[in-house]
Short mmCIF file of N, CA and C in Angstrom, two decimals:
data_model
loop_
_atom_site.label_atom_id
_atom_site.label_comp_id
_atom_site.label_asym_id
_atom_site.label_seq_id
_atom_site.Cartn_x
_atom_site.Cartn_y
_atom_site.Cartn_z
N MET B 1379 113.38 86.40 80.38
CA MET B 1379 114.76 86.79 80.62
C MET B 1379 115.51 85.54 81.07
N ALA B 1380 116.63 85.28 80.41
CA ALA B 1380 117.50 84.19 80.84
C ALA B 1380 118.08 84.55 82.20
N PHE B 1381 118.40 83.55 82.98
CA PHE B 1381 118.99 83.81 84.29
C PHE B 1381 120.36 83.17 84.36
N ALA B 1382 121.32 83.92 84.83
CA ALA B 1382 122.68 83.44 85.02
C ALA B 1382 123.15 84.01 86.35
N LEU B 1383 122.51 83.56 87.43
CA LEU B 1383 122.88 84.08 88.74
C LEU B 1383 124.34 83.82 89.01
N SER B 1384 124.95 84.73 89.72
CA SER B 1384 126.38 84.65 89.96
C SER B 1384 126.67 85.14 91.37
N ASN B 1385 127.94 85.22 91.67
CA ASN B 1385 128.37 85.72 92.98
C ASN B 1385 128.45 87.23 93.04
N MET B 1386 128.10 87.90 91.93
CA MET B 1386 128.13 89.36 91.95
C MET B 1386 127.25 89.88 93.07
N GLN B 1387 127.67 90.96 93.67
CA GLN B 1387 126.90 91.62 94.71
C GLN B 1387 126.55 93.02 94.23
N LEU B 1388 125.29 93.37 94.29
CA LEU B 1388 124.80 94.68 93.87
C LEU B 1388 124.24 95.39 95.09
N GLU B 1389 124.64 96.64 95.28
CA GLU B 1389 124.12 97.41 96.42
C GLU B 1389 123.98 98.87 96.05
N SER B 1390 123.33 99.60 96.93
CA SER B 1390 123.12 101.04 96.75
C SER B 1390 123.33 101.73 98.08
N SER B 1391 123.89 102.92 98.02
CA SER B 1391 124.01 103.72 99.24
C SER B 1391 122.68 104.40 99.56
N ALA B 1392 121.71 104.33 98.64
CA ALA B 1392 120.42 104.99 98.82
C ALA B 1392 119.42 104.14 99.62
N PHE B 1393 119.55 102.81 99.56
CA PHE B 1393 118.62 101.93 100.28
C PHE B 1393 119.27 100.56 100.47
N THR B 1394 118.79 99.84 101.46
CA THR B 1394 119.32 98.51 101.74
C THR B 1394 118.50 97.45 101.02
N ALA B 1395 119.03 96.25 100.93
CA ALA B 1395 118.30 95.15 100.29
C ALA B 1395 116.97 94.94 101.00
N HIS B 1396 115.91 94.93 100.24
CA HIS B 1396 114.52 94.77 100.70
C HIS B 1396 114.05 95.96 101.56
N GLY B 1397 114.82 97.03 101.54
CA GLY B 1397 114.44 98.23 102.28
C GLY B 1397 113.67 99.21 101.40
N ALA B 1398 113.15 100.23 102.05
CA ALA B 1398 112.36 101.24 101.36
C ALA B 1398 113.26 102.15 100.51
N ILE B 1399 112.84 102.38 99.28
CA ILE B 1399 113.52 103.31 98.39
C ILE B 1399 113.05 104.72 98.79
N PRO B 1400 113.97 105.62 99.08
CA PRO B 1400 113.56 106.97 99.48
C PRO B 1400 112.76 107.68 98.37
N GLU B 1401 111.85 108.53 98.80
CA GLU B 1401 110.97 109.26 97.87
C GLU B 1401 111.75 110.02 96.81
N LYS B 1402 112.94 110.49 97.15
CA LYS B 1402 113.78 111.24 96.20
C LYS B 1402 113.92 110.50 94.87
N TYR B 1403 113.98 109.16 94.92
CA TYR B 1403 114.22 108.35 93.73
C TYR B 1403 112.93 107.88 93.06
N SER B 1404 111.80 108.42 93.51
CA SER B 1404 110.50 108.01 92.99
C SER B 1404 109.90 109.08 92.08
N GLY B 1405 108.81 108.71 91.44
CA GLY B 1405 108.06 109.66 90.62
C GLY B 1405 107.41 110.75 91.46
N GLU B 1406 107.31 110.55 92.77
CA GLU B 1406 106.76 111.56 93.67
C GLU B 1406 107.84 112.54 94.13
N GLY B 1407 109.10 112.16 93.92
CA GLY B 1407 110.21 112.98 94.39
C GLY B 1407 110.96 113.60 93.21
N ASP B 1408 112.29 113.53 93.27
CA ASP B 1408 113.13 114.11 92.22
C ASP B 1408 113.24 113.21 90.99
N ASP B 1409 112.81 111.96 91.12
CA ASP B 1409 112.81 111.01 90.01
C ASP B 1409 114.20 110.85 89.41
N VAL B 1410 115.21 110.70 90.27
CA VAL B 1410 116.58 110.46 89.81
C VAL B 1410 116.97 109.02 90.18
N SER B 1411 117.82 108.45 89.37
CA SER B 1411 118.27 107.08 89.63
C SER B 1411 119.15 107.04 90.87
N PRO B 1412 119.03 105.98 91.67
CA PRO B 1412 119.90 105.85 92.85
C PRO B 1412 121.31 105.43 92.44
N SER B 1413 122.26 105.68 93.31
CA SER B 1413 123.61 105.18 93.07
C SER B 1413 123.58 103.66 93.19
N LEU B 1414 124.41 103.00 92.42
CA LEU B 1414 124.55 101.55 92.47
C LEU B 1414 126.02 101.20 92.42
N SER B 1415 126.39 100.11 93.05
CA SER B 1415 127.75 99.61 92.93
C SER B 1415 127.70 98.08 92.98
N TRP B 1416 128.68 97.45 92.34
CA TRP B 1416 128.71 96.00 92.31
C TRP B 1416 130.15 95.50 92.35
N ARG B 1417 130.27 94.25 92.74
CA ARG B 1417 131.59 93.62 92.84
C ARG B 1417 131.44 92.12 92.56
N ASP B 1418 132.58 91.47 92.41
CA ASP B 1418 132.65 90.02 92.20
C ASP B 1418 132.00 89.57 90.89
N ALA B 1419 132.19 90.35 89.84
CA ALA B 1419 131.69 89.95 88.52
C ALA B 1419 132.56 88.81 87.98
N PRO B 1420 132.01 88.00 87.09
CA PRO B 1420 132.83 86.95 86.46
C PRO B 1420 134.07 87.56 85.79
N GLU B 1421 135.19 86.84 85.84
CA GLU B 1421 136.46 87.35 85.32
C GLU B 1421 136.40 87.76 83.87
N GLU B 1422 135.59 87.09 83.07
CA GLU B 1422 135.53 87.35 81.63
C GLU B 1422 134.65 88.54 81.28
N THR B 1423 134.13 89.27 82.25
CA THR B 1423 133.20 90.37 82.01
C THR B 1423 133.86 91.49 81.21
N ARG B 1424 133.18 91.91 80.12
CA ARG B 1424 133.67 93.00 79.26
C ARG B 1424 132.65 94.12 79.12
N GLY B 1425 131.47 93.94 79.71
CA GLY B 1425 130.44 94.97 79.63
C GLY B 1425 129.33 94.68 80.62
N TYR B 1426 128.48 95.70 80.85
CA TYR B 1426 127.36 95.57 81.79
C TYR B 1426 126.11 96.23 81.24
N ALA B 1427 125.00 95.83 81.80
CA ALA B 1427 123.71 96.49 81.57
C ALA B 1427 122.95 96.49 82.89
N ILE B 1428 122.05 97.44 83.03
CA ILE B 1428 121.20 97.58 84.22
C ILE B 1428 119.74 97.53 83.77
N ILE B 1429 118.94 96.79 84.51
CA ILE B 1429 117.50 96.74 84.29
C ILE B 1429 116.82 96.95 85.63
N CYS B 1430 115.78 97.77 85.67
CA CYS B 1430 114.95 97.91 86.86
C CYS B 1430 113.50 97.71 86.45
N HIS B 1431 112.81 96.82 87.15
CA HIS B 1431 111.40 96.59 86.84
C HIS B 1431 110.62 96.32 88.12
N ASP B 1432 109.31 96.47 88.01
CA ASP B 1432 108.37 96.26 89.11
C ASP B 1432 107.45 95.09 88.75
N PRO B 1433 107.73 93.89 89.28
CA PRO B 1433 106.87 92.75 88.94
C PRO B 1433 105.50 92.80 89.60
N ASP B 1434 105.28 93.73 90.55
CA ASP B 1434 103.99 93.85 91.21
C ASP B 1434 103.00 94.72 90.43
N ALA B 1435 103.47 95.32 89.36
CA ALA B 1435 102.61 96.21 88.58
C ALA B 1435 101.40 95.46 88.05
N PRO B 1436 100.24 96.09 88.07
CA PRO B 1436 99.03 95.41 87.59
C PRO B 1436 99.00 95.23 86.08
N LEU B 1437 100.01 95.72 85.38
CA LEU B 1437 100.02 95.64 83.92
C LEU B 1437 100.79 94.44 83.39
N VAL B 1438 101.22 93.54 84.27
CA VAL B 1438 101.97 92.36 83.82
C VAL B 1438 101.04 91.49 82.98
N GLN B 1439 101.49 91.20 81.76
CA GLN B 1439 100.67 90.37 80.89
C GLN B 1439 101.53 89.64 79.88
N ASN B 1440 101.05 88.52 79.42
CA ASN B 1440 101.69 87.74 78.36
C ASN B 1440 103.16 87.48 78.61
N GLY B 1441 103.48 86.98 79.79
CA GLY B 1441 104.85 86.61 80.08
C GLY B 1441 105.79 87.78 80.28
N GLY B 1442 105.26 88.98 80.51
CA GLY B 1442 106.10 90.15 80.72
C GLY B 1442 106.79 90.11 82.06
N TYR B 1443 107.64 91.08 82.30
CA TYR B 1443 108.43 91.13 83.52
C TYR B 1443 107.94 92.19 84.48
N GLY B 1444 106.77 92.69 84.26
CA GLY B 1444 106.28 93.78 85.08
C GLY B 1444 106.52 95.10 84.37
N PHE B 1445 106.45 96.16 85.12
CA PHE B 1445 106.61 97.50 84.57
C PHE B 1445 108.09 97.84 84.56
N VAL B 1446 108.64 98.17 83.40
CA VAL B 1446 110.06 98.48 83.26
C VAL B 1446 110.29 99.95 83.60
N HIS B 1447 111.17 100.18 84.57
CA HIS B 1447 111.49 101.53 85.03
C HIS B 1447 112.80 102.07 84.49
N TRP B 1448 113.72 101.18 84.12
CA TRP B 1448 115.04 101.66 83.71
C TRP B 1448 115.75 100.60 82.91
N LEU B 1449 116.29 101.02 81.78
CA LEU B 1449 117.18 100.20 80.97
C LEU B 1449 118.42 101.05 80.69
N LEU B 1450 119.57 100.53 81.04
CA LEU B 1450 120.83 101.23 80.84
C LEU B 1450 121.83 100.20 80.36
N TYR B 1451 122.49 100.49 79.25
CA TYR B 1451 123.39 99.49 78.66
C TYR B 1451 124.58 100.18 78.01
N ASN B 1452 125.43 99.37 77.36
CA ASN B 1452 126.70 99.84 76.79
C ASN B 1452 127.63 100.36 77.87
N LEU B 1453 127.55 99.78 79.05
CA LEU B 1453 128.48 100.14 80.13
C LEU B 1453 129.74 99.30 79.98
N PRO B 1454 130.94 99.91 80.00
CA PRO B 1454 132.17 99.15 79.84
C PRO B 1454 132.44 98.22 81.00
N GLY B 1455 133.26 97.20 80.75
CA GLY B 1455 133.60 96.21 81.76
C GLY B 1455 134.36 96.78 82.94
N SER B 1456 134.93 97.96 82.79
CA SER B 1456 135.66 98.61 83.89
C SER B 1456 134.73 99.30 84.88
N THR B 1457 133.45 99.41 84.54
CA THR B 1457 132.48 100.09 85.41
C THR B 1457 132.11 99.18 86.58
N THR B 1458 132.17 99.71 87.78
CA THR B 1458 131.73 98.95 88.95
C THR B 1458 130.77 99.76 89.81
N SER B 1459 130.42 100.95 89.35
CA SER B 1459 129.46 101.76 90.11
C SER B 1459 128.84 102.81 89.18
N LEU B 1460 127.69 103.28 89.60
CA LEU B 1460 126.99 104.37 88.92
C LEU B 1460 126.60 105.39 89.97
N ALA B 1461 126.90 106.64 89.70
CA ALA B 1461 126.52 107.72 90.61
C ALA B 1461 125.02 107.96 90.54
N GLU B 1462 124.50 108.59 91.57
CA GLU B 1462 123.09 109.02 91.56
C GLU B 1462 122.86 109.86 90.31
N ASN B 1463 121.73 109.66 89.66
CA ASN B 1463 121.34 110.43 88.48
C ASN B 1463 122.41 110.32 87.39
N THR B 1464 122.93 109.12 87.20
CA THR B 1464 124.05 108.90 86.29
C THR B 1464 123.75 109.33 84.86
N GLY B 1465 124.80 109.76 84.20
CA GLY B 1465 124.73 110.08 82.78
C GLY B 1465 125.51 109.06 81.96
N GLU B 1466 126.01 108.02 82.62
CA GLU B 1466 126.79 106.99 81.93
C GLU B 1466 125.90 106.06 81.13
N GLY B 1467 126.50 105.38 80.17
CA GLY B 1467 125.80 104.36 79.42
C GLY B 1467 124.82 104.92 78.40
N THR B 1468 124.05 104.02 77.83
CA THR B 1468 123.04 104.34 76.82
C THR B 1468 121.67 104.01 77.40
N ARG B 1469 120.73 104.92 77.23
CA ARG B 1469 119.41 104.78 77.82
C ARG B 1469 118.45 104.01 76.90
N GLY B 1470 117.71 103.11 77.52
CA GLY B 1470 116.65 102.42 76.82
C GLY B 1470 115.32 103.09 77.12
N LYS B 1471 114.27 102.57 76.50
CA LYS B 1471 112.93 103.14 76.67
C LYS B 1471 112.20 102.38 77.78
N ASN B 1472 111.75 103.13 78.79
CA ASN B 1472 111.03 102.50 79.90
C ASN B 1472 109.53 102.42 79.57
N ASP B 1473 108.76 101.82 80.46
CA ASP B 1473 107.33 101.65 80.21
C ASP B 1473 106.50 102.91 80.45
N PHE B 1474 107.16 104.00 80.87
CA PHE B 1474 106.49 105.30 80.88
C PHE B 1474 106.52 105.90 79.47
N GLY B 1475 107.25 105.23 78.56
CA GLY B 1475 107.41 105.73 77.20
C GLY B 1475 108.53 106.75 77.08
N LYS B 1476 109.40 106.81 78.09
CA LYS B 1476 110.48 107.79 78.11
C LYS B 1476 111.83 107.09 78.11
N MET B 1477 112.86 107.85 77.82
CA MET B 1477 114.21 107.32 77.83
C MET B 1477 114.80 107.45 79.23
N GLY B 1478 115.53 106.43 79.65
CA GLY B 1478 116.23 106.50 80.91
C GLY B 1478 115.39 106.04 82.09
N TYR B 1479 115.72 106.59 83.24
CA TYR B 1479 115.13 106.17 84.51
C TYR B 1479 113.78 106.83 84.75
N GLY B 1480 112.84 106.05 85.24
CA GLY B 1480 111.55 106.53 85.72
C GLY B 1480 111.31 105.86 87.05
N GLY B 1481 111.28 106.62 88.11
CA GLY B 1481 111.24 106.06 89.46
C GLY B 1481 109.93 105.40 89.84
N PRO B 1482 109.94 104.73 90.99
CA PRO B 1482 108.75 104.05 91.50
C PRO B 1482 107.55 104.98 91.58
N MET B 1483 106.40 104.48 91.16
CA MET B 1483 105.17 105.26 91.20
C MET B 1483 103.98 104.30 91.08
N PRO B 1484 103.80 103.42 92.09
CA PRO B 1484 102.68 102.48 91.97
C PRO B 1484 101.34 103.21 91.96
N PRO B 1485 100.32 102.59 91.41
CA PRO B 1485 99.00 103.23 91.41
C PRO B 1485 98.56 103.55 92.84
N GLU B 1486 97.83 104.63 93.00
CA GLU B 1486 97.33 105.02 94.33
C GLU B 1486 96.52 103.88 94.92
N GLY B 1487 96.74 103.63 96.22
CA GLY B 1487 96.01 102.60 96.92
C GLY B 1487 96.43 101.18 96.59
N HIS B 1488 97.52 101.03 95.85
CA HIS B 1488 97.95 99.71 95.42
C HIS B 1488 98.91 99.05 96.39
N GLY B 1489 99.30 99.78 97.43
CA GLY B 1489 100.18 99.21 98.44
C GLY B 1489 101.64 99.22 98.02
N GLN B 1490 102.40 98.44 98.74
CA GLN B 1490 103.84 98.37 98.53
C GLN B 1490 104.18 97.55 97.29
N HIS B 1491 105.11 98.05 96.49
CA HIS B 1491 105.62 97.33 95.33
C HIS B 1491 107.11 97.05 95.54
N HIS B 1492 107.60 96.03 94.84
CA HIS B 1492 109.00 95.64 94.88
C HIS B 1492 109.67 96.05 93.58
N TYR B 1493 110.85 96.62 93.68
CA TYR B 1493 111.59 97.10 92.51
C TYR B 1493 112.89 96.32 92.43
N TYR B 1494 113.05 95.59 91.33
CA TYR B 1494 114.21 94.74 91.12
C TYR B 1494 115.22 95.50 90.25
N PHE B 1495 116.36 95.81 90.81
CA PHE B 1495 117.47 96.40 90.08
C PHE B 1495 118.43 95.26 89.74
N TRP B 1496 118.63 94.99 88.48
CA TRP B 1496 119.50 93.91 88.02
C TRP B 1496 120.77 94.48 87.41
N VAL B 1497 121.90 93.85 87.67
CA VAL B 1497 123.12 94.13 86.93
C VAL B 1497 123.43 92.87 86.14
N LEU B 1498 123.68 93.03 84.86
CA LEU B 1498 123.99 91.93 83.96
C LEU B 1498 125.44 92.07 83.50
N ALA B 1499 126.24 91.03 83.71
CA ALA B 1499 127.63 91.00 83.26
C ALA B 1499 127.67 90.31 81.91
N LEU B 1500 128.36 90.92 80.96
CA LEU B 1500 128.38 90.43 79.57
C LEU B 1500 129.79 90.06 79.14
N ASP B 1501 129.88 89.12 78.21
CA ASP B 1501 131.19 88.65 77.76
C ASP B 1501 131.84 89.53 76.70
N LYS B 1502 131.15 90.60 76.30
CA LYS B 1502 131.72 91.53 75.33
C LYS B 1502 131.13 92.91 75.54
N PRO B 1503 131.86 93.94 75.14
CA PRO B 1503 131.27 95.28 75.20
C PRO B 1503 130.15 95.37 74.17
N THR B 1504 129.17 96.20 74.44
CA THR B 1504 128.07 96.39 73.48
C THR B 1504 128.08 97.82 72.97
N ASP B 1505 127.51 97.99 71.79
CA ASP B 1505 127.37 99.30 71.17
C ASP B 1505 125.97 99.36 70.55
N LEU B 1506 124.98 99.22 71.41
CA LEU B 1506 123.60 99.17 70.96
C LEU B 1506 123.02 100.57 70.88
N PRO B 1507 122.05 100.79 69.99
CA PRO B 1507 121.47 102.12 69.85
C PRO B 1507 120.59 102.51 71.04
N GLU B 1508 120.46 103.79 71.26
CA GLU B 1508 119.60 104.31 72.31
C GLU B 1508 118.14 103.97 71.99
N GLY B 1509 117.35 103.77 73.05
CA GLY B 1509 115.91 103.63 72.89
C GLY B 1509 115.37 102.22 72.76
N LEU B 1510 116.21 101.21 72.99
CA LEU B 1510 115.70 99.85 72.92
C LEU B 1510 114.72 99.59 74.07
N GLY B 1511 113.69 98.83 73.80
CA GLY B 1511 112.78 98.36 74.84
C GLY B 1511 113.32 97.06 75.40
N LEU B 1512 112.71 96.57 76.47
CA LEU B 1512 113.21 95.37 77.13
C LEU B 1512 113.29 94.15 76.22
N PRO B 1513 112.26 93.81 75.44
CA PRO B 1513 112.37 92.60 74.61
C PRO B 1513 113.57 92.64 73.66
N GLU B 1514 113.76 93.76 72.99
CA GLU B 1514 114.88 93.87 72.05
C GLU B 1514 116.22 93.88 72.77
N LEU B 1515 116.28 94.55 73.91
CA LEU B 1515 117.53 94.58 74.67
C LEU B 1515 117.90 93.16 75.11
N LEU B 1516 116.96 92.41 75.64
CA LEU B 1516 117.25 91.05 76.08
C LEU B 1516 117.66 90.16 74.91
N LYS B 1517 117.05 90.35 73.77
CA LYS B 1517 117.41 89.58 72.58
C LYS B 1517 118.89 89.80 72.24
N GLN B 1518 119.35 91.04 72.39
CA GLN B 1518 120.74 91.38 72.08
C GLN B 1518 121.71 90.92 73.17
N LEU B 1519 121.28 90.97 74.43
CA LEU B 1519 122.20 90.70 75.54
C LEU B 1519 122.29 89.23 75.95
N GLU B 1520 121.19 88.52 75.89
CA GLU B 1520 121.17 87.16 76.45
C GLU B 1520 122.26 86.23 75.90
N PRO B 1521 122.63 86.28 74.62
CA PRO B 1521 123.70 85.40 74.16
C PRO B 1521 125.07 85.72 74.79
N HIS B 1522 125.19 86.87 75.41
CA HIS B 1522 126.46 87.32 75.98
C HIS B 1522 126.46 87.37 77.51
N LEU B 1523 125.41 86.85 78.11
CA LEU B 1523 125.23 86.93 79.55
C LEU B 1523 126.14 85.95 80.29
N LEU B 1524 126.99 86.48 81.16
CA LEU B 1524 127.88 85.66 81.98
C LEU B 1524 127.35 85.46 83.39
N GLY B 1525 126.74 86.50 83.92
CA GLY B 1525 126.25 86.45 85.29
C GLY B 1525 125.37 87.66 85.56
N MET B 1526 124.62 87.56 86.63
CA MET B 1526 123.72 88.65 87.00
C MET B 1526 123.36 88.52 88.46
N ASN B 1527 122.92 89.60 89.03
CA ASN B 1527 122.32 89.56 90.35
C ASN B 1527 121.47 90.79 90.52
N ARG B 1528 120.74 90.84 91.63
CA ARG B 1528 119.74 91.89 91.80
C ARG B 1528 119.81 92.48 93.19
N LEU B 1529 119.25 93.66 93.27
CA LEU B 1529 119.00 94.36 94.53
C LEU B 1529 117.53 94.72 94.51
N ILE B 1530 116.80 94.33 95.54
CA ILE B 1530 115.36 94.60 95.58
C ILE B 1530 115.10 95.69 96.62
N GLY B 1531 114.36 96.71 96.21
CA GLY B 1531 113.90 97.75 97.10
C GLY B 1531 112.38 97.83 97.04
N THR B 1532 111.79 98.48 98.01
CA THR B 1532 110.33 98.60 98.05
C THR B 1532 109.92 100.08 98.01
N TYR B 1533 108.70 100.31 97.55
CA TYR B 1533 108.17 101.67 97.58
C TYR B 1533 106.66 101.60 97.67
N GLN B 1534 106.10 102.51 98.45
CA GLN B 1534 104.65 102.66 98.57
C GLN B 1534 104.35 104.15 98.53
N ARG B 1535 103.36 104.51 97.73
CA ARG B 1535 103.01 105.94 97.62
C ARG B 1535 102.55 106.49 98.95
N ALA B 1536 102.89 107.74 99.16
CA ALA B 1536 102.53 108.42 100.42
C ALA B 1536 101.03 108.57 100.55
#
C-alpha cells in the first residue's frame, strides 16, 4: 500500500486511539462497524475509501497487510463521517470471504491484536464495483491518493 500520510484526523466515538474496541463491534458481539469521523482532508479531496486490517493476524504472508476486516469505497468527497453500522459507500470483500465489515476476532489464546482503520482521501470520486479485494482496490485507488491517516484500536477475545 502506498503511503501518503497527511494532517487528516480520524476518530471514533466507539473507542479512543490505541484503546480497546468494545465487544459490540467484534465478531463476538453484534459485529457492526463503529462510527468514524475525520477532518482536515487535503483541499483537493473528491472521494474517500476506508480500510480496516489486523497486521497481527497469523495469516500475514507474501507482503500482505494482515487480515482485512473492512473495505468501503465510492464515498463522496462531502463525506466526513460514517454512522455505526453504516450503509454508505460500496462494500469490498473482506478476508472472512464476506462483503462489508467483519469485526475483530483474533484466534483464541492469541492475545491482543491491533486494528488499523485507515481513511484514504482521493483526488476524484470513484465508481468501482462491489466486491473488490484489497489488492484490486489498492490498484485502483493508489494513483488517486492525496492523503491518508489511521486510527488504531485493540481487541482481545474474552
